[in-house]
Amino acid sequence: MENINYADTTFVFLATILVLLMTPALSLFYGGMVRKKNILSTTMHSYAAIAVVSIQWILFGYSFVFGGYGPLIGDGSFALLNNVSFAPIDYAPTIPHQLFLMFQLAFAVITPALISGSIAERMKFPAFLAFILLWTTFVYDPIAHWIWGNGGWIRELDALDFAGGSVIHISSGVSALVAAIYIGKRSNHDSIKPHNIPMTMIGAGLLLFGWYGFNAGSALAINDIALNAFIATNTSAAAAGLSWMFCEWLIHKKPTALGFVSGIVAGLVSITPGAGFVSPFASLMIGLIGGIVCFYGVTVLKKKFAYDDALDAFGCHGIGGIWGGIATGIFATSSINPAIEGGLLDGNIRLLVAEVISILAVVAYAGIVSYLLLKLISQFMQLRVSAQEEEIGLDYAIHGETAYGSIAVALSEPNHSNSDGSVVLGELRTAFQKFQERSFTGNGPELAFANSNPEDLNQSVVVEYQASGTTTASSGANNKITKIEIITNESKFEGLKKALNNIGITGMTVFDVFGYGMQKGHSTYYRGVETEADLLPKIRVEVVVSTVPVHEVVAAARKALYTGNIGDGKIFIYNVENVIRVSTGDEGKKALEYPTE
């Protein structure tokens, strides 16, 4: 084809690969910020978006955005890749049409994946699949056509969005906020901490490099606009990383790694709409301010309005995208891109007005339609996981897997009674099968199984008394000290901690351990193939008591841990010879009490 420029084609091809890499990078960025019992669920959200949106885009999504000419939505002229060939089109006159389709696909894929950060650790996977399909069709596609498509009403206003500030970040950020509020908060969400910050930092680094393709590639040619976007992107990211870090340093007295990489992402979002229209100095200002406003959104705004935007999808993408759109209206200049008239600093207030109209329209449309879609889906399926599934973790409950430790997790069901009263030994089930067959009863947080027999408690949570040492004369018979070790599944820790706190125990030591008991040799399934479970991931909780009766601790622990499964856990009880507090030298019972001034 004589109109194809192969330098431009190579450039956009590489940019497309970089942008496609951003969604797996996002899975790492998000995955490190959730608890380890939910990392597989969180990463699956990003990979599911790749699959679902890729099919939707090929079937009709691309045509809805770039097909035909109209103010609200495209037509079906490119559906099923009809009329999509190697020959270029007016959107990208120097590269193949097929390449333009794939470049835009990469944008469409990552946008709903961004939303998943707000509903992490609590949304049903089938409901998420339905939501991203409907959301991409009824929110992303129309907004992308308004702004980028021929005849789109926002494009006709001459509003600018170089690489997706409104199309991608505002639309996903606002939708994320709506979804977080609609689905509700996680249990104990205020105390949840990231489980693997290095993973998040690796994800952030990959996002940074992918963003160079995201913004520079949006020039659709290797030219001065692309290189300016490249420089602006790097500058804004650096400035925002520093401004967020210094805000943390000033207010919280610590420059955290998570805060720094969050600032980098905030700067990348902020520069996205104006990367091909603003100067490097303007990108510096956009990044500095972007880091500050997103820091405020994440640390102040979220707390003030008490919504659980789990991974700050709105705080970084929604707020950063809104600031970036406004900044484009202020800093865009014809000296960088002669194809535009310039913004406020060029003496043209019309661009700023158009940007504000565009932002308000996207915020309103994305928010309202997202709410309606969630409402619609909730009529056909459950949106949120149960309290029990949330407690055990979505990796086990939804996907039947564990991210760390043994690749095969063996769980045995309790004995149950047939209709004729005979007892049948429980069969091994995968975690997924077991949760599908489970029925929950009662008002408490305990897990109950269909037809489970409470008499199995002694087998399910085993108590063993271990003599260890002798009670010293100094401690005395009335000051007996006892150490209690509890070995159980990590998913039961929150319930166990609450149960112990309720009887006056607030101090404990927790270890990650591996082991096997009655599950040794049981088979389970890995990729559909029967395999044998070996070491299973557990935790060991140690408490030392002197005034709280041991039998109360045992009763509280057994009640919190019991599910009816043989293998729920074991409790070991030891006599303690003495306890010495290192800081004061106090011994015995006094060493277990809070020191006084």
XYZ file of C-alpha atoms in Angstrom:
597
model
C 0.000 0.000 0.000
C 1.572 3.244 -1.103
C -0.049 5.255 1.727
C 1.389 3.054 4.479
C 4.334 4.556 6.338
C 6.284 1.625 7.728
C 8.141 3.695 10.327
C 4.767 4.837 11.722
C 3.451 1.293 11.507
C 6.393 -0.133 13.442
C 6.079 2.601 16.053
C 2.349 2.048 16.623
C 2.815 -1.723 16.607
C 5.330 -1.427 19.464
C 3.074 1.063 21.259
C 0.175 -1.391 20.961
C 2.216 -4.131 22.600
C 3.157 -1.765 25.437
C -0.466 -0.800 26.027
C -1.596 -4.429 25.936
C 1.041 -5.166 28.587
C -0.562 -2.589 30.890
C -3.515 -4.789 31.844
C -1.336 -7.637 33.211
C 0.723 -4.873 34.864
C -2.472 -3.577 36.439
C -3.176 -7.039 37.829
C 0.176 -6.895 39.659
C -0.399 -3.320 40.800
C -3.809 -4.192 42.219
C -2.854 -7.701 43.335
C -0.169 -6.543 45.736
C -2.580 -4.184 47.491
C -5.164 -6.789 48.486
C -4.893 -9.455 51.173
C -3.173 -12.624 50.047
C -6.410 -14.598 50.274
C -7.805 -12.451 47.421
C -4.865 -11.987 45.054
C -5.999 -14.572 42.489
C -9.500 -13.115 42.451
C -8.085 -9.633 41.921
C -5.731 -10.612 39.117
C -8.500 -12.615 37.452
C -10.494 -9.393 37.089
C -7.809 -7.921 34.834
C -7.303 -11.062 32.775
C -11.045 -11.571 32.421
C -11.290 -8.042 31.014
C -8.705 -8.956 28.370
C -10.782 -11.920 27.221
C -14.287 -10.464 27.455
C -13.526 -7.075 25.894
C -11.362 -8.595 23.141
C -14.349 -10.617 21.923
C -16.802 -7.749 22.365
C -14.493 -5.392 20.457
C -14.173 -7.710 17.483
C -17.890 -8.504 17.323
C -19.330 -4.994 17.579
C -17.510 -2.727 20.072
C -15.016 -1.284 17.611
C -17.787 -0.557 15.135
C -19.867 1.204 17.798
C -16.946 3.552 18.482
C -15.406 4.168 15.056
C -17.993 2.985 12.567
C -20.049 5.512 10.607
C -20.708 9.140 11.430
C -23.082 10.283 14.150
C -23.311 12.329 17.344
C -24.058 9.517 19.830
C -22.891 6.113 18.597
C -21.274 4.489 15.593
C -22.944 2.051 13.237
C -22.362 -1.582 12.301
C -20.103 -0.966 9.328
C -17.066 -2.558 11.051
C -18.932 -5.288 12.959
C -17.277 -8.717 12.794
C -14.284 -6.909 11.220
C -16.278 -6.169 8.103
C -14.365 -3.604 5.991
C -11.354 -3.816 8.337
C -8.272 -4.565 6.267
C -4.628 -3.594 5.843
C -5.607 -0.414 4.002
C -5.522 2.707 6.223
C -8.557 4.855 7.123
C -8.940 8.522 7.936
C -8.459 8.031 11.689
C -4.909 6.838 11.055
C -3.922 7.512 7.426
C -0.352 6.157 7.593
C -0.853 2.813 9.380
C -2.954 -0.274 8.602
C -6.586 -0.205 9.669
C -6.074 -3.553 11.435
C -3.306 -2.068 13.551
C -5.474 0.911 14.504
C -8.170 -1.547 15.610
C -5.709 -3.405 17.868
C -4.285 -0.208 19.320
C -7.779 0.928 20.282
C -8.570 -2.550 21.606
C -5.769 -2.179 24.151
C -7.472 0.984 25.479
C -10.877 -0.688 25.632
C -9.459 -3.666 27.547
C -7.765 -1.783 30.386
C -10.654 0.610 31.068
C -13.100 -1.827 32.758
C -10.139 -3.536 34.435
C -9.452 -0.231 36.214
C -12.941 -0.365 37.751
C -12.144 -3.679 39.431
C -9.897 -1.864 41.903
C -12.908 -0.329 43.628
C -14.812 -3.580 44.190
C -11.864 -5.851 44.977
C -12.325 -8.568 47.605
C -16.119 -8.563 47.555
C -17.757 -8.875 44.101
C -19.024 -12.154 42.670
C -17.011 -13.209 39.629
C -20.029 -14.006 37.392
C -21.499 -10.596 38.223
C -18.183 -8.946 37.354
C -18.095 -10.690 33.975
C -21.611 -9.498 33.205
C -20.803 -5.984 34.366
C -17.681 -5.490 32.248
C -19.447 -6.760 29.139
C -22.442 -4.471 29.622
C -20.335 -1.548 30.830
C -18.008 -1.675 27.828
C -20.993 -1.788 25.488
C -23.190 0.871 27.087
C -20.675 3.192 28.749
C -17.229 2.948 27.150
C -18.318 2.607 23.529
C -20.705 5.617 23.480
C -18.295 7.891 25.393
C -15.369 6.906 23.144
C -17.483 7.695 20.091
C -18.572 11.075 21.512
C -14.949 12.124 21.967
C -12.976 10.258 19.287
C -15.497 9.085 16.693
C -16.415 10.938 13.525
C -19.394 13.165 14.256
C -19.215 12.599 18.020
C -20.927 15.506 19.763
C -18.036 16.232 22.161
C -15.541 16.016 19.304
C -17.675 18.586 17.455
C -17.318 20.899 20.474
C -13.556 20.826 19.791
C -12.891 19.386 23.264
C -9.511 17.634 23.421
C -8.628 14.231 24.858
C -5.319 13.091 23.457
C -5.066 9.591 24.958
C -8.162 8.979 27.052
C -8.450 11.231 30.092
C -12.241 11.294 29.818
C -12.754 8.198 27.676
C -10.743 5.940 29.984
C -9.949 7.464 33.345
C -12.933 9.636 34.189
C -15.406 7.056 32.883
C -13.790 4.186 34.796
C -13.054 6.253 37.909
C -16.605 7.531 38.300
C -18.048 4.098 37.538
C -15.691 2.627 40.122
C -17.002 5.031 42.753
C -20.606 4.127 41.936
C -19.819 0.403 42.082
C -17.985 0.714 45.399
C -20.905 2.537 46.987
C -23.551 0.269 45.450
C -21.889 -2.994 46.507
C -20.915 -1.694 49.937
C -17.899 -1.776 52.181
C -15.722 -4.727 52.999
C -15.771 -6.090 56.519
C -13.137 -4.297 58.625
C -12.066 -2.341 55.540
C -10.343 0.337 57.617
C -7.809 -2.170 58.965
C -6.969 -3.958 55.700
C -3.327 -3.638 54.597
C -1.537 -4.584 51.348
C 0.020 -8.031 51.437
C 2.859 -7.514 48.919
C 3.969 -3.961 48.182
C 6.957 -5.065 46.031
C 4.441 -6.720 43.693
C 2.537 -3.444 43.493
C 5.758 -1.565 42.739
C 6.625 -3.984 39.922
C 3.132 -3.464 38.518
C 3.551 0.303 38.768
C 6.862 0.128 36.918
C 5.318 -1.885 34.109
C 2.411 0.571 33.966
C 4.881 3.437 33.667
C 6.635 1.876 30.677
C 3.358 0.823 29.125
C 2.079 4.376 29.472
C 4.781 5.618 27.128
C 3.070 3.567 24.441
C -0.321 4.670 25.759
C 0.378 8.395 25.320
C 3.128 8.631 22.733
C 1.438 5.994 20.588
C -1.742 8.063 20.501
C -0.024 10.342 17.990
C -0.404 7.329 15.633
C 2.871 8.300 13.966
C 6.501 8.791 14.937
C 6.635 12.577 14.862
C 7.174 15.637 17.040
C 3.770 15.222 18.722
C 4.616 11.661 19.757
C 7.967 12.667 21.188
C 6.451 15.619 23.045
C 3.865 13.246 24.532
C 6.706 10.908 25.536
C 8.546 13.695 27.359
C 5.385 15.097 28.937
C 4.351 11.668 30.204
C 7.657 10.995 31.918
C 7.843 14.492 33.373
C 4.332 14.447 34.810
C 4.808 10.995 36.344
C 8.048 12.064 38.020
C 6.551 15.307 39.330
C 3.440 13.615 40.725
C 5.444 10.855 42.384
C 7.478 13.493 44.195
C 4.533 15.721 45.120
C 2.557 12.780 46.543
C 5.651 11.616 48.441
C 6.279 15.056 49.947
C 2.626 15.359 50.959
C 2.972 12.075 52.845
C 6.290 13.148 54.305
C 4.852 16.432 55.519
C 1.590 15.086 56.929
C 2.379 11.516 58.001
C 6.144 11.951 58.550
C 6.996 8.957 56.347
C 7.585 8.778 52.557
C 6.061 5.399 51.750
C 6.844 3.245 48.738
C 3.141 2.645 48.065
C 2.468 6.377 48.171
C 5.291 7.139 45.772
C 4.141 4.690 43.089
C 0.538 5.834 43.602
C 1.739 9.351 42.863
C 3.425 8.147 39.663
C 0.141 6.636 38.505
C -1.691 9.843 39.428
C 0.746 11.832 37.286
C 0.313 9.459 34.361
C -3.467 9.794 34.557
C -3.297 13.569 34.860
C -1.176 14.062 31.740
C -3.078 11.583 29.557
C -5.668 14.002 28.066
C -3.124 16.717 27.304
C 0.089 14.819 26.523
C 0.094 15.821 22.852
C -1.046 19.392 23.464
C 0.989 20.818 26.368
C 4.620 21.826 26.832
C 7.104 19.944 29.014
C 6.953 22.749 31.592
C 3.163 22.534 31.658
C 3.419 18.761 32.153
C 5.615 19.438 35.168
C 2.895 21.633 36.690
C 0.164 19.173 35.763
C 2.051 16.357 37.484
C 2.853 18.337 40.620
C -0.771 19.372 41.095
C -2.062 15.955 40.025
C -0.078 14.221 42.756
C -1.459 16.600 45.368
C -5.136 16.428 44.351
C -5.064 12.632 44.048
C -3.339 12.360 47.428
C -6.168 14.450 48.853
C -8.760 12.268 47.151
C -7.258 9.057 48.528
C -6.426 10.183 52.067
C -9.044 12.833 52.864
C -12.017 12.645 50.509
C -12.465 8.883 50.830
C -12.319 9.076 54.618
C -14.680 12.050 54.780
C -17.402 10.409 52.705
C -16.693 6.897 54.086
C -16.841 4.914 50.843
C -14.713 1.813 50.342
C -12.876 2.397 47.062
C -10.657 -0.585 47.807
C -7.656 0.214 45.593
C -8.416 3.894 44.941
C -9.647 3.606 41.382
C -11.662 6.795 41.802
C -9.020 8.565 43.882
C -6.330 8.125 41.229
C -8.178 7.705 37.929
C -11.392 9.649 38.464
C -9.872 12.643 40.240
C -6.661 12.556 38.197
C -8.637 12.376 34.945
C -10.849 15.317 35.937
C -7.822 17.440 36.826
C -6.076 16.408 33.615
C -9.059 17.483 31.489
C -9.225 20.871 33.185
C -5.457 21.270 32.878
C -5.682 20.553 29.145
C -8.138 23.436 28.815
C -5.657 25.676 30.612
C -2.240 24.616 29.268
C -2.889 23.315 25.712
C -1.009 25.410 23.197
C -0.806 25.653 19.425
C 2.971 26.066 19.697
C 3.162 22.371 20.597
C 0.349 21.151 18.375
C -0.528 23.494 15.486
C -3.724 21.545 14.813
C -5.435 23.144 17.841
C -6.245 26.719 18.816
C -4.786 26.467 22.314
C -6.252 26.859 25.779
C -6.721 29.506 28.423
C -3.070 30.534 28.591
C -3.157 31.013 24.820
C -6.067 33.387 25.314
C -8.753 30.880 24.294
C -11.324 30.278 27.029
C -13.526 28.283 24.655
C -11.337 25.205 25.020
C -11.599 25.263 28.810
C -15.391 25.572 28.568
C -15.518 22.647 26.146
C -13.346 20.553 28.469
C -15.603 21.273 31.454
C -18.716 20.367 29.438
C -17.041 17.147 28.317
C -16.038 16.234 31.868
C -19.508 16.905 33.300
C -21.167 14.882 30.539
C -18.868 11.889 31.061
C -19.226 12.017 34.856
C -23.028 12.133 34.673
C -23.412 9.507 31.948
C -20.894 7.019 33.359
C -22.256 7.366 36.875
C -25.938 6.992 35.984
C -25.544 4.155 33.495
C -23.169 2.254 35.781
C -25.744 2.417 38.563
C -28.486 1.184 36.230
C -26.321 -1.683 34.992
C -25.513 -2.805 38.541
C -29.200 -2.583 39.398
C -30.075 -4.661 36.340
C -27.473 -7.348 37.041
C -28.606 -7.614 40.669
C -32.043 -8.700 39.436
C -30.536 -11.825 37.874
C -27.590 -12.712 40.094
C -25.960 -11.843 43.376
C -23.449 -9.011 43.119
C -21.631 -9.462 46.398
C -20.076 -12.527 47.950
C -21.494 -13.756 51.242
C -19.934 -12.784 54.564
C -18.571 -16.306 54.876
C -16.985 -16.244 51.428
C -15.482 -12.831 52.149
C -14.032 -14.154 55.400
C -12.397 -17.210 53.889
C -11.199 -15.249 50.848
C -12.364 -15.169 47.249
C -9.431 -17.261 46.058
C -10.753 -20.280 47.971
C -14.426 -19.418 47.827
C -14.792 -18.475 44.152
C -11.820 -20.002 42.347
C -10.887 -22.976 44.552
C -7.196 -22.048 44.612
C -4.577 -20.535 46.854
C -1.940 -18.060 45.703
C 0.826 -19.117 48.080
C 1.961 -22.391 49.553
C 0.731 -25.751 48.340
C -0.716 -25.753 44.847
C -3.357 -28.223 45.980
C -5.540 -27.479 48.982
C -7.284 -30.506 50.454
C -10.486 -29.924 52.400
C -12.721 -32.732 53.600
C -16.446 -32.535 54.157
C -18.126 -33.649 57.387
C -20.027 -36.851 57.739
C -23.677 -36.431 56.854
C -26.821 -38.473 57.249
C -28.857 -40.060 54.482
C -32.615 -39.929 54.546
C -32.664 -43.390 56.125
C -30.541 -42.211 59.022
C -27.355 -44.018 58.019
C -24.130 -42.085 58.276
C -21.991 -41.686 55.152
C -18.339 -40.682 55.378
C -17.619 -37.266 53.932
C -16.055 -37.159 50.479
C -13.238 -34.877 49.459
C -14.283 -31.820 47.495
C -12.386 -28.983 45.949
C -12.888 -25.655 47.690
C -15.120 -24.522 44.841
C -17.355 -27.586 44.988
C -17.619 -27.397 48.730
C -18.712 -23.767 48.695
C -21.251 -24.477 45.996
C -22.808 -27.219 48.140
C -22.673 -25.308 51.415
C -25.720 -23.910 53.166
C -25.394 -21.289 55.858
C -27.523 -21.081 58.976
C -27.743 -18.949 62.079
C -27.108 -15.287 62.682
C -23.497 -15.513 63.835
C -20.284 -15.449 61.829
C -19.746 -19.205 62.175
C -19.842 -21.372 59.075
C -22.380 -24.213 59.054
C -22.707 -27.049 56.551
C -25.795 -28.801 55.296
C -26.605 -31.746 57.585
C -23.443 -31.245 59.614
C -23.451 -32.975 62.984
C -22.405 -30.753 65.933
C -21.110 -33.881 67.680
C -18.208 -33.833 65.214
C -16.770 -30.811 67.049
C -14.350 -32.952 69.013
C -12.937 -34.360 65.773
C -13.047 -31.066 63.904
C -11.167 -28.886 66.424
C -8.893 -31.134 68.443
C -7.690 -30.077 71.901
C -4.460 -31.546 73.286
C -3.045 -30.818 76.756
C 0.722 -30.819 76.956
C 2.554 -30.760 80.320
C 5.564 -28.502 80.071
C 7.716 -27.432 82.993
C 6.464 -26.867 86.533
C 4.725 -23.976 88.164
C 7.338 -21.967 90.038
C 6.981 -21.029 93.649
C 7.062 -17.369 92.736
C 4.068 -17.713 90.466
C 2.003 -19.812 92.869
C -0.966 -22.042 92.268
C -3.373 -19.140 91.939
C -1.158 -17.478 89.379
C -0.851 -20.376 86.989
C 0.299 -19.307 83.530
C -0.845 -21.198 80.453
C 0.200 -20.964 76.821
C -2.414 -21.853 74.219
C -1.409 -22.617 70.635
C -4.102 -22.648 67.968
C -3.375 -23.997 64.494
C -6.015 -23.312 61.865
C -6.714 -21.904 58.410
C -5.701 -18.294 57.849
C -9.209 -17.459 56.665
C -10.505 -18.055 60.212
C -8.157 -15.566 61.882
C -10.452 -12.539 61.953
C -13.252 -14.554 63.547
C -10.831 -16.094 66.031
C -9.364 -12.709 66.939
C -12.824 -11.255 67.588
C -13.807 -14.236 69.701
C -10.664 -13.922 71.843
C -11.019 -10.156 72.155
C -14.556 -10.657 73.418
C -13.284 -12.645 76.415
C -10.545 -10.151 77.235
C -7.560 -11.423 75.254
C -5.985 -8.730 73.103
C -2.364 -9.870 72.875
C -1.362 -12.701 70.592
C 1.443 -13.852 68.319
C 0.693 -15.155 64.831
C 2.916 -17.298 62.570
C 2.572 -18.631 59.046
C 3.099 -22.387 59.129
C 2.668 -25.396 56.842
C 1.620 -28.870 57.783
C -0.759 -31.756 57.371
C -2.899 -33.851 59.628
C -5.778 -36.086 58.659
C -5.699 -34.591 55.161
C -2.377 -36.313 54.372
C -2.735 -38.334 51.217
C -6.116 -36.898 50.261
C -6.525 -36.101 46.616
C -7.816 -32.925 45.062
C -7.720 -31.407 41.606
C -5.157 -29.158 39.909
C -6.085 -28.008 36.388
C -8.730 -30.710 36.360
C -6.244 -33.496 37.151
C -6.493 -35.480 40.388
C -3.440 -34.899 42.537
C -2.318 -35.395 46.131
C -2.224 -32.578 48.650
C 0.970 -32.243 50.649
C 1.784 -29.350 52.970
C -1.194 -27.086 53.541
C -0.883 -23.387 54.463
C -1.973 -22.693 58.055
C -1.423 -20.143 60.789
C -0.388 -20.669 64.413
C -1.832 -18.272 66.979
C -0.203 -18.184 70.427
C -1.731 -16.590 73.524
C -0.542 -16.700 77.127
C -3.142 -16.348 79.885
C -3.185 -16.237 83.658
C -6.487 -14.627 84.651
C -8.741 -15.647 81.764
C -9.872 -19.270 82.369
C -8.356 -21.693 79.916
C -11.687 -23.403 79.298
C -13.175 -20.060 78.129
C -10.351 -19.604 75.636
C -10.820 -23.128 74.324
C -14.588 -22.740 74.040
C -14.312 -19.400 72.232
C -11.670 -20.710 69.834
C -13.553 -23.889 69.004
C -16.745 -21.986 68.332
C -14.930 -19.541 66.034
C -13.061 -22.248 64.137
C -15.715 -24.917 63.773
C -17.121 -25.624 60.311
C -17.927 -29.284 60.705
C -14.781 -30.382 58.891
C -12.306 -32.781 60.324
C -9.179 -30.668 60.039
C -10.643 -27.328 61.156
C -7.728 -26.953 63.534
C -5.958 -28.057 66.688
C -5.518 -26.399 70.064
C -2.469 -27.207 72.232
C -2.350 -26.204 75.902
C 0.921 -25.929 77.847
C 1.849 -25.102 81.405
C 4.302 -22.189 81.435
C 7.107 -22.200 83.987
C 7.607 -18.435 83.992
C 7.291 -15.251 81.923
C 9.805 -12.407 82.044
C 9.265 -8.977 80.484
C 12.581 -7.887 78.991
C 12.006 -4.138 79.382
C 11.186 -4.158 83.127
C 12.309 -7.507 84.449
C 8.805 -8.269 85.730
C 8.091 -11.972 86.123
C 5.079 -14.262 86.204
C 1.598 -12.815 86.092
C 2.911 -9.255 86.416
C 4.859 -9.660 83.176
C 1.564 -10.266 81.349
C -0.049 -7.076 82.655
C 0.319 -3.651 81.074
C 3.315 -1.893 82.649
C 2.520 1.135 84.801
C 4.476 4.359 84.923
